[in-house]
Short mmCIF file of C-alpha atoms in Angstrom, two decimals:
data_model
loop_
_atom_site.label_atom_id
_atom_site.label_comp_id
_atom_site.label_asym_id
_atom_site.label_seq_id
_atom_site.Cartn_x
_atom_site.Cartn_y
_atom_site.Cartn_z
CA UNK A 15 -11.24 3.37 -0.29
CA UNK A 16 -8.76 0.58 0.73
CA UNK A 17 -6.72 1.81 -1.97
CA UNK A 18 -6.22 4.94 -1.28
CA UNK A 19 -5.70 4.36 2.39
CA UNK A 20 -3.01 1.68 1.17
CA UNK A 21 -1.85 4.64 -1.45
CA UNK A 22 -1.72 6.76 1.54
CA UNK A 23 0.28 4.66 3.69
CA UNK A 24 2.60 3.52 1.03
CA UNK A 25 3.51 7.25 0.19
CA UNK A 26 4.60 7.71 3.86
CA UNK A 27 6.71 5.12 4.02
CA UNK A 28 8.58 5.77 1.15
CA UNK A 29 9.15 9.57 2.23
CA UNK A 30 10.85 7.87 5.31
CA UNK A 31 13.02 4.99 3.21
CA UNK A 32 13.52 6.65 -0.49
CA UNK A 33 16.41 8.56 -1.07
CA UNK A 34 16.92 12.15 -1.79
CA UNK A 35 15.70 12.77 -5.06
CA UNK A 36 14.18 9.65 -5.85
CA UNK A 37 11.12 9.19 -8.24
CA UNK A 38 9.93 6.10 -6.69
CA UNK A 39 7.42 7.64 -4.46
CA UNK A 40 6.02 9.94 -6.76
CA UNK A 41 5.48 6.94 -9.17
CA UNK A 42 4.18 4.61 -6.85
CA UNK A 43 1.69 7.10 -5.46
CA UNK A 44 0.54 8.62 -9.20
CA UNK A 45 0.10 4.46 -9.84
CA UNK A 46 -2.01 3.94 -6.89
CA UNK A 47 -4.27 7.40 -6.97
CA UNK A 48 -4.83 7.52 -11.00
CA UNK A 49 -5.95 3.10 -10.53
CA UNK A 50 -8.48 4.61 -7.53
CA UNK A 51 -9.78 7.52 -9.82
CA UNK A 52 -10.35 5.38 -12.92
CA UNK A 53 -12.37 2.87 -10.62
CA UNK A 54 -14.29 5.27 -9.10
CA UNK A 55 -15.31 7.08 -12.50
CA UNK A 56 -16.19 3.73 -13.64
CA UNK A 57 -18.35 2.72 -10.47
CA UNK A 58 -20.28 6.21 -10.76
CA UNK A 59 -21.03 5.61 -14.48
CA UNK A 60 -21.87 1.81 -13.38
CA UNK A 61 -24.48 3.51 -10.61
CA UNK A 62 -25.77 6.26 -13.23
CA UNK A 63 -26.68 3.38 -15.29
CA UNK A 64 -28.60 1.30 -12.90
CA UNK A 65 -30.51 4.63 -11.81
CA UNK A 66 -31.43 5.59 -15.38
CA UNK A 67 -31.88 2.29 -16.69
CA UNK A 68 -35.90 3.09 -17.81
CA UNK A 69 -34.76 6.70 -19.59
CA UNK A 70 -32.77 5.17 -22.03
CA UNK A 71 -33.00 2.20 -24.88
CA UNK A 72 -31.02 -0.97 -24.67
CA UNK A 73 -27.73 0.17 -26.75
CA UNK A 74 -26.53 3.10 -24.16
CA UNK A 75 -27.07 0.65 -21.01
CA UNK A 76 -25.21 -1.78 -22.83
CA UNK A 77 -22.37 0.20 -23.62
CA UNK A 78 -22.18 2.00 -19.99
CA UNK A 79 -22.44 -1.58 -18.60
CA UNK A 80 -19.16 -3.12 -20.41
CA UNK A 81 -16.93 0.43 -19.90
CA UNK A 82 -18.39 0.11 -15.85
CA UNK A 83 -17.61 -3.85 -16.34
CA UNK A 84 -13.86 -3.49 -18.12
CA UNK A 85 -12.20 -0.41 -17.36
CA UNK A 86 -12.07 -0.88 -13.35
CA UNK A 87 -9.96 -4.56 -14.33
CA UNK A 88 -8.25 -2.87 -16.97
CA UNK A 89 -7.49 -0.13 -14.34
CA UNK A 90 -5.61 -2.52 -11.81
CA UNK A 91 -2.86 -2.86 -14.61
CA UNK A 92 -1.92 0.82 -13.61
CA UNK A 93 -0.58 -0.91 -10.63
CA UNK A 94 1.64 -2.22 -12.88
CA UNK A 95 3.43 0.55 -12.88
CA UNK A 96 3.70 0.60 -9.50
CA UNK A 97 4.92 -2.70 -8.89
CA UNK A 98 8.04 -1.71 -11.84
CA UNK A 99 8.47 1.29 -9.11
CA UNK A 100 9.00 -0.70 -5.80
CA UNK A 101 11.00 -3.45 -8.17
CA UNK A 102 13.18 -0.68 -8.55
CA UNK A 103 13.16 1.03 -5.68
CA UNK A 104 14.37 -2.67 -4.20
CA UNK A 105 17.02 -3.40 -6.14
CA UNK A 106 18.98 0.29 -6.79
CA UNK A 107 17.59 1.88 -3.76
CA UNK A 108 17.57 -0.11 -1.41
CA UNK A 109 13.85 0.73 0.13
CA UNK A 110 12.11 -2.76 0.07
CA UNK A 111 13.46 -6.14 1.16
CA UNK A 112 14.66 -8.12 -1.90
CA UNK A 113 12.09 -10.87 -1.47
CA UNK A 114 9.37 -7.85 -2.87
CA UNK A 115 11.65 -6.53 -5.63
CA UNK A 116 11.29 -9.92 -6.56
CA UNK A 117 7.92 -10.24 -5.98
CA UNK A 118 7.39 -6.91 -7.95
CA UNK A 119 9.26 -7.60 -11.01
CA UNK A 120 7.26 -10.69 -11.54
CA UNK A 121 4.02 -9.13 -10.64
CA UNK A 122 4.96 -5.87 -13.06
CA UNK A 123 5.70 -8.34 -16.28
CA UNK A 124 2.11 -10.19 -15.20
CA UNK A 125 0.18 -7.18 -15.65
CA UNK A 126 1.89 -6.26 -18.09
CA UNK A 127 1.27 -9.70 -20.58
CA UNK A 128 -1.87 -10.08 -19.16
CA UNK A 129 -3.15 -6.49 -19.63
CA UNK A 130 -1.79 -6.31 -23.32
CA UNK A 131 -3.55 -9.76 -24.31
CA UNK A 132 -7.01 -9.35 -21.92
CA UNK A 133 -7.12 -6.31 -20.16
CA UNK A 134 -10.13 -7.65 -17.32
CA UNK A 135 -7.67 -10.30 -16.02
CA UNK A 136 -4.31 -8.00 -15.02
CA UNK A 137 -6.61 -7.00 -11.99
CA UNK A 138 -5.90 -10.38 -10.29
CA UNK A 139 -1.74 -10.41 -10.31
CA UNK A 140 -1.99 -6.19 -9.42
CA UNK A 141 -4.24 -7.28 -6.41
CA UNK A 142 -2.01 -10.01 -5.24
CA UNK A 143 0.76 -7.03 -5.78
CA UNK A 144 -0.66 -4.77 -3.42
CA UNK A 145 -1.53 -7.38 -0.70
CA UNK A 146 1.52 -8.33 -0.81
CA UNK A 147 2.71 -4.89 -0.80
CA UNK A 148 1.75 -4.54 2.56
CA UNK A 149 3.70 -7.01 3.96
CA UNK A 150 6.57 -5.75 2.35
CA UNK A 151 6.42 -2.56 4.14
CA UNK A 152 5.64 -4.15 7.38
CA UNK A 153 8.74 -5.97 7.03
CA UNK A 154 10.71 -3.34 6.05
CA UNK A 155 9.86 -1.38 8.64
CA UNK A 156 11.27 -2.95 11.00
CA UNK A 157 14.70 -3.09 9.29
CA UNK A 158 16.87 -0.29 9.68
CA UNK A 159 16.43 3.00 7.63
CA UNK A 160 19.03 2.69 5.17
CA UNK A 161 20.90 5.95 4.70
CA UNK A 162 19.08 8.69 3.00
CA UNK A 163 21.33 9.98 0.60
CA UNK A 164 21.22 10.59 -3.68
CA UNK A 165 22.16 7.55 -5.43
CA UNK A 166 21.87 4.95 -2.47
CA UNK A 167 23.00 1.39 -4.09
CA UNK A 168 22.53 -2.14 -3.81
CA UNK A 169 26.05 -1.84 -1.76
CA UNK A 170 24.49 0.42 0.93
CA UNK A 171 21.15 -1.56 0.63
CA UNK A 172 23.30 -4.89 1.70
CA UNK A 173 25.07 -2.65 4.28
CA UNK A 174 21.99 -1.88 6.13
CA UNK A 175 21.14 -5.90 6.22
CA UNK A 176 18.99 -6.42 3.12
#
């Protein structure tokens, strides 16, 4: 749920900051929903399990127990994605403080090593992300709007005090 509300609030700020045109929000939201969905599927299975656990022998639980144990971690490194978004979106579009594009490229190359090596791990650095995420926006919210047009630069980004 947190998620989702965070996916919701994040989308609404970047419909307010991203410039005409820009693929940032789309991405960022996508990230955020499809890492919500894939949890959810996985906590349903988890709960299917623990409610069937007599009907079936030892092999099935096992295997629904490590895909409802794995693929919600694995699933954080979606946010990944996100966090390769916003480090754009921060340094050619000017729509998060610097400090997070920072922030964001570091957290995106995390998930990314960590995810291709262990996948249950890249949950920690995509959490950390989004927490962090939300400071970002408060922030950045109370900068000025940069100007809303295609192709908004760093230039116009350090015009508008970032």
């Amino acid at each position: 749920g947190a998620l989702l509300v965070c996916a919701a609030g994040m989308r609404r700020f970047l419909d307010k900051r991203a410039p005409e045109g820009s693929l940032t929000p789309a991405i960022m939201h996508g990230a955020m929903l499809a890492t919500a969905g894939v949890v959810f599927v996985a906590f349903v299975m988890r709960g299917m399990m623990f409610d069937s656990s007599g009907t079936y022998g030892v092999e099935p639980r096992i295997a629904i127990w490590v895909f409802s144990s794995d693929v919600p971690l694995a699933s954080w490194g979606v946010l990944g994605v996100a966090a390769a978004a916003a480090a754009y979106g921060s340094f050619h579009e000017g729509i998060f403080p610097r400090w997070f594009g920072i922030v964001s490229a570091i957290a995106a190359v995390l998930v990314v090593v960590i995810w291709t090596a262990a996948p249950p791990p890249s949950h920690i650095p995509a959490m950390l992300w989004m927490i962090t995420s939300v400071f970002a926006v408060r922030s950045a919210s109370k900068a000025e709007v940069p100007e809303r047009t295609p192709g908004t630069t760093r230039t116009t980004a350090k015009a508008a005090g970032w």
